[in-house]
Amino acid sequence: MLRVEKLSTEYPNEYGQIVKAAQDVTFEVPEGKLFTLLGPSGCGKTTTLRSIAGLERPRVGEIAVGGQVVYSSSKNIFIAPNRRGFGMVFQSYAIWPHMNVFQNAAFPLEVRSKRRSRKEIEEQVMRVLRAVALDHLADREATKLSGGQQQRLALARALVMQPPLLLLDEPLSNLDAKLRERMRFELKRLQRELKLTTVYVTHDQSEALALSHEIAVMSEGHIIQIGSPRDIYERPRNKFVADFVGTTNFLDGVITAIEAEEGYCRVRTEVGELKAYAADTPRVGKKVALSIRPEDIELSEERQEGVNVWQGTVDAKVFLGEYLDFQVKLKERLLLARVHPSLKTPVGKPIYLRMNPEKCIAIEEPAASTSAENAPVAAVAPKVQSYAG
Ligand SMILES: Nc1ncnc2c1ncn2[C@@H]1O[C@H](COP(=O)(O)OP(=O)(O)O)[C@@H](O)[C@H]1O
Ligand SMILES: [Mg+2]
């Protein structure tokens, strides 16, 4: 198990200011689980990972793996990176140019486990090379591989030792879309099979949702929500998470009543009233932002029974193969609905929207994000996919 507690890592920048790259970062990864740090560029993912590896020295905090403390500011412990024995693949991976693919993958085994037989080593190496789809290139010189193949080789080399902790920093970022998806499956299978305790870093939300047992969403050095992929997607705790993980519609509103059913309330918005689910305890008069995912808006030409039914007008449509995106106009607002391509309602015609209250998430305003004073100086504001109309 990995335990990271109240970790803060800072850098001085070129103007002599302090960049608070990771702040008060706390999480645990149970044995054999894959935990993802997800967030936009500059939010502190790599810094956190490098701090765990021992490549950065945090200002404060504590890090322990399997009960052994590898860093502690209060106990004045700092174990050197090479003595932590973690497997790592970073964005800038390095392969050994004077060796072929097999030798590259076998090297860590050969230096660390002298007692192993040739045959054992060969079996283990070929197994990881198969997993990263490089087995057919075992004899090729490592320098004659493409960027993506080199990245997979770096991954194979980290996996072959079955380390107590595997640290992966955007390990699939150099691959083309098709290969990336395939490697995603392979990586997931391998991680589950070998039960490797893994910290995975990515800015790609679909990668995080597909691979992880648990996700921590980071913004400006802080973890702002930790949860299962489903939790993060269906129960975002604030606007940043709702917007960064997936596409969503936001509607500003005010809570007008509390429903008898626990967690539910009524929200008045600029386009109508809705029954919604509140992430935090609802209170009449509280300002909220409603987050409704495009796939959670049902469309139909006939008025449907039940709560949360509104009438709008079809404003535009985009055909995307497996589904159709409808832009629906309600008063002055546009909402995005993702529906089955069989719906043929023409542009300009009326249409009914129905939204399951469980999928209308009332998020407290303002976003429970971080204060500006703590923001890293060089933080890049992400351009995230959103549909605020
Ligand atoms: N060596 C460094 N010196 C100064 N600032 C750094 C250094 N490394 C990272 N930073 C800054 O720390 C913040 C977090 O960076 P990083 O951890 O690399 O983010 P991410 O991996 O999420 O993109 C950014 O503002 C970045 O500019
Ligand atoms: Mg990074």
JSON list of N, CA, C and O and ligand atoms in Angstrom, two decimals, residues 11-13 19 21 40-48 56 376 378-379, ligand 1:
[
{"chain": "A", "resi": 11, "resn": "TYR", "atom": "N", "xyz": [8.82, 24.85, -6.02]},
{"chain": "A", "resi": 11, "resn": "TYR", "atom": "CA", "xyz": [10.00, 25.18, -6.82]},
{"chain": "A", "resi": 11, "resn": "TYR", "atom": "C", "xyz": [10.20, 26.70, -6.80]},
{"chain": "A", "resi": 11, "resn": "TYR", "atom": "O", "xyz": [9.21, 27.44, -6.81]},
{"chain": "A", "resi": 12, "resn": "PRO", "atom": "N", "xyz": [11.45, 27.14, -6.86]},
{"chain": "A", "resi": 12, "resn": "PRO", "atom": "CA", "xyz": [11.65, 28.57, -7.12]},
{"chain": "A", "resi": 12, "resn": "PRO", "atom": "C", "xyz": [11.55, 28.78, -8.63]},
{"chain": "A", "resi": 12, "resn": "PRO", "atom": "O", "xyz": [11.99, 27.93, -9.40]},
{"chain": "A", "resi": 13, "resn": "ASN", "atom": "N", "xyz": [10.90, 29.84, -9.08]},
{"chain": "A", "resi": 13, "resn": "ASN", "atom": "CA", "xyz": [10.87, 30.07, -10.53]},
{"chain": "A", "resi": 13, "resn": "ASN", "atom": "C", "xyz": [11.93, 31.11, -10.91]},
{"chain": "A", "resi": 13, "resn": "ASN", "atom": "O", "xyz": [12.69, 31.59, -10.07]},
{"chain": "A", "resi": 19, "resn": "VAL", "atom": "N", "xyz": [6.83, 28.59, -6.58]},
{"chain": "A", "resi": 19, "resn": "VAL", "atom": "CA", "xyz": [5.72, 27.92, -7.25]},
{"chain": "A", "resi": 19, "resn": "VAL", "atom": "C", "xyz": [5.28, 26.77, -6.37]},
{"chain": "A", "resi": 19, "resn": "VAL", "atom": "O", "xyz": [6.03, 25.84, -6.13]},
{"chain": "A", "resi": 21, "resn": "ALA", "atom": "N", "xyz": [3.77, 23.84, -6.38]},
{"chain": "A", "resi": 21, "resn": "ALA", "atom": "CA", "xyz": [3.36, 22.90, -7.43]},
{"chain": "A", "resi": 21, "resn": "ALA", "atom": "C", "xyz": [2.43, 21.80, -6.91]},
{"chain": "A", "resi": 21, "resn": "ALA", "atom": "O", "xyz": [1.51, 21.39, -7.60]},
{"chain": "A", "resi": 40, "resn": "PRO", "atom": "N", "xyz": [-5.51, 19.09, -15.60]},
{"chain": "A", "resi": 40, "resn": "PRO", "atom": "CA", "xyz": [-4.94, 19.78, -16.76]},
{"chain": "A", "resi": 40, "resn": "PRO", "atom": "C", "xyz": [-3.44, 20.00, -16.60]},
{"chain": "A", "resi": 40, "resn": "PRO", "atom": "O", "xyz": [-2.90, 19.84, -15.51]},
{"chain": "A", "resi": 41, "resn": "SER", "atom": "N", "xyz": [-2.81, 20.36, -17.69]},
{"chain": "A", "resi": 41, "resn": "SER", "atom": "CA", "xyz": [-1.38, 20.62, -17.70]},
{"chain": "A", "resi": 41, "resn": "SER", "atom": "C", "xyz": [-1.03, 21.66, -16.63]},
{"chain": "A", "resi": 41, "resn": "SER", "atom": "O", "xyz": [-1.71, 22.66, -16.47]},
{"chain": "A", "resi": 42, "resn": "GLY", "atom": "N", "xyz": [0.01, 21.40, -15.86]},
{"chain": "A", "resi": 42, "resn": "GLY", "atom": "CA", "xyz": [0.49, 22.36, -14.87]},
{"chain": "A", "resi": 42, "resn": "GLY", "atom": "C", "xyz": [-0.17, 22.25, -13.50]},
{"chain": "A", "resi": 42, "resn": "GLY", "atom": "O", "xyz": [0.13, 23.05, -12.61]},
{"chain": "A", "resi": 43, "resn": "CYS", "atom": "N", "xyz": [-1.04, 21.26, -13.30]},
{"chain": "A", "resi": 43, "resn": "CYS", "atom": "CA", "xyz": [-1.78, 21.18, -12.02]},
{"chain": "A", "resi": 43, "resn": "CYS", "atom": "C", "xyz": [-0.98, 20.48, -10.92]},
{"chain": "A", "resi": 43, "resn": "CYS", "atom": "O", "xyz": [-1.42, 20.44, -9.78]},
{"chain": "A", "resi": 44, "resn": "GLY", "atom": "N", "xyz": [0.17, 19.90, -11.26]},
{"chain": "A", "resi": 44, "resn": "GLY", "atom": "CA", "xyz": [1.02, 19.32, -10.22]},
{"chain": "A", "resi": 44, "resn": "GLY", "atom": "C", "xyz": [1.10, 17.80, -10.21]},
{"chain": "A", "resi": 44, "resn": "GLY", "atom": "O", "xyz": [1.61, 17.21, -9.25]},
{"chain": "A", "resi": 45, "resn": "LYS", "atom": "N", "xyz": [0.65, 17.16, -11.28]},
{"chain": "A", "resi": 45, "resn": "LYS", "atom": "CA", "xyz": [0.65, 15.69, -11.34]},
{"chain": "A", "resi": 45, "resn": "LYS", "atom": "C", "xyz": [2.07, 15.12, -11.34]},
{"chain": "A", "resi": 45, "resn": "LYS", "atom": "O", "xyz": [2.42, 14.27, -10.54]},
{"chain": "A", "resi": 46, "resn": "THR", "atom": "N", "xyz": [2.89, 15.63, -12.27]},
{"chain": "A", "resi": 46, "resn": "THR", "atom": "CA", "xyz": [4.26, 15.13, -12.38]},
{"chain": "A", "resi": 46, "resn": "THR", "atom": "C", "xyz": [5.06, 15.41, -11.11]},
{"chain": "A", "resi": 46, "resn": "THR", "atom": "O", "xyz": [5.80, 14.57, -10.63]},
{"chain": "A", "resi": 47, "resn": "THR", "atom": "N", "xyz": [4.85, 16.59, -10.55]},
{"chain": "A", "resi": 47, "resn": "THR", "atom": "CA", "xyz": [5.54, 16.95, -9.31]},
{"chain": "A", "resi": 47, "resn": "THR", "atom": "C", "xyz": [5.21, 15.95, -8.20]},
{"chain": "A", "resi": 47, "resn": "THR", "atom": "O", "xyz": [6.10, 15.50, -7.48]},
{"chain": "A", "resi": 48, "resn": "THR", "atom": "N", "xyz": [3.93, 15.60, -8.08]},
{"chain": "A", "resi": 48, "resn": "THR", "atom": "CA", "xyz": [3.52, 14.63, -7.06]},
{"chain": "A", "resi": 48, "resn": "THR", "atom": "C", "xyz": [4.18, 13.28, -7.31]},
{"chain": "A", "resi": 48, "resn": "THR", "atom": "O", "xyz": [4.72, 12.67, -6.38]},
{"chain": "A", "resi": 56, "resn": "GLU", "atom": "N", "xyz": [12.12, 14.53, -6.50]},
{"chain": "A", "resi": 56, "resn": "GLU", "atom": "CA", "xyz": [11.98, 15.87, -5.92]},
{"chain": "A", "resi": 56, "resn": "GLU", "atom": "C", "xyz": [11.93, 15.69, -4.43]},
{"chain": "A", "resi": 56, "resn": "GLU", "atom": "O", "xyz": [11.41, 14.69, -3.92]},
{"chain": "A", "resi": 376, "resn": "PRO", "atom": "N", "xyz": [-0.28, 28.12, -8.56]},
{"chain": "A", "resi": 376, "resn": "PRO", "atom": "CA", "xyz": [1.09, 28.21, -9.03]},
{"chain": "A", "resi": 376, "resn": "PRO", "atom": "C", "xyz": [1.21, 29.38, -10.00]},
{"chain": "A", "resi": 376, "resn": "PRO", "atom": "O", "xyz": [0.28, 29.64, -10.76]},
{"chain": "A", "resi": 378, "resn": "ALA", "atom": "N", "xyz": [2.87, 29.81, -12.67]},
{"chain": "A", "resi": 378, "resn": "ALA", "atom": "CA", "xyz": [2.87, 29.53, -14.09]},
{"chain": "A", "resi": 378, "resn": "ALA", "atom": "C", "xyz": [1.74, 28.60, -14.53]},
{"chain": "A", "resi": 378, "resn": "ALA", "atom": "O", "xyz": [1.77, 28.01, -15.58]},
{"chain": "A", "resi": 379, "resn": "ALA", "atom": "N", "xyz": [0.72, 28.49, -13.68]},
{"chain": "A", "resi": 379, "resn": "ALA", "atom": "CA", "xyz": [-0.36, 27.57, -14.02]},
{"chain": "A", "resi": 379, "resn": "ALA", "atom": "C", "xyz": [-1.01, 27.93, -15.35]},
{"chain": "A", "resi": 379, "resn": "ALA", "atom": "O", "xyz": [-1.26, 29.09, -15.63]},
{"chain": "B", "resi": 1, "resn": "LIG", "atom": "N1", "xyz": [11.62, 22.23, -12.10]},
{"chain": "B", "resi": 1, "resn": "LIG", "atom": "C1", "xyz": [10.68, 23.16, -11.98]},
{"chain": "B", "resi": 1, "resn": "LIG", "atom": "N2", "xyz": [11.00, 24.44, -11.68]},
{"chain": "B", "resi": 1, "resn": "LIG", "atom": "C2", "xyz": [10.07, 25.41, -11.54]},
{"chain": "B", "resi": 1, "resn": "LIG", "atom": "N3", "xyz": [8.74, 25.19, -11.71]},
{"chain": "B", "resi": 1, "resn": "LIG", "atom": "C3", "xyz": [8.34, 23.94, -12.03]},
{"chain": "B", "resi": 1, "resn": "LIG", "atom": "C4", "xyz": [9.29, 22.88, -12.19]},
{"chain": "B", "resi": 1, "resn": "LIG", "atom": "N4", "xyz": [8.60, 21.76, -12.51]},
{"chain": "B", "resi": 1, "resn": "LIG", "atom": "C5", "xyz": [7.29, 22.10, -12.55]},
{"chain": "B", "resi": 1, "resn": "LIG", "atom": "N5", "xyz": [7.13, 23.41, -12.25]},
{"chain": "B", "resi": 1, "resn": "LIG", "atom": "C6", "xyz": [5.85, 24.15, -12.16]},
{"chain": "B", "resi": 1, "resn": "LIG", "atom": "O1", "xyz": [5.06, 23.49, -11.20]},
{"chain": "B", "resi": 1, "resn": "LIG", "atom": "C7", "xyz": [3.70, 23.41, -11.61]},
{"chain": "B", "resi": 1, "resn": "LIG", "atom": "C8", "xyz": [3.27, 21.96, -11.70]},
{"chain": "B", "resi": 1, "resn": "LIG", "atom": "O2", "xyz": [3.97, 21.31, -12.74]},
{"chain": "B", "resi": 1, "resn": "LIG", "atom": "P1", "xyz": [3.83, 19.78, -13.07]},
{"chain": "B", "resi": 1, "resn": "LIG", "atom": "O3", "xyz": [3.89, 19.00, -11.82]},
{"chain": "B", "resi": 1, "resn": "LIG", "atom": "O4", "xyz": [4.83, 19.44, -14.12]},
{"chain": "B", "resi": 1, "resn": "LIG", "atom": "O5", "xyz": [2.34, 19.71, -13.68]},
{"chain": "B", "resi": 1, "resn": "LIG", "atom": "P2", "xyz": [1.63, 18.61, -14.58]},
{"chain": "B", "resi": 1, "resn": "LIG", "atom": "O6", "xyz": [2.47, 17.35, -14.57]},
{"chain": "B", "resi": 1, "resn": "LIG", "atom": "O7", "xyz": [0.30, 18.43, -13.92]},
{"chain": "B", "resi": 1, "resn": "LIG", "atom": "O8", "xyz": [1.48, 19.19, -15.94]},
{"chain": "B", "resi": 1, "resn": "LIG", "atom": "C9", "xyz": [3.63, 24.16, -12.93]},
{"chain": "B", "resi": 1, "resn": "LIG", "atom": "O9", "xyz": [3.23, 25.47, -12.65]},
{"chain": "B", "resi": 1, "resn": "LIG", "atom": "C10", "xyz": [5.04, 24.08, -13.45]},
{"chain": "B", "resi": 1, "resn": "LIG", "atom": "O10", "xyz": [5.33, 25.17, -14.28]}
]
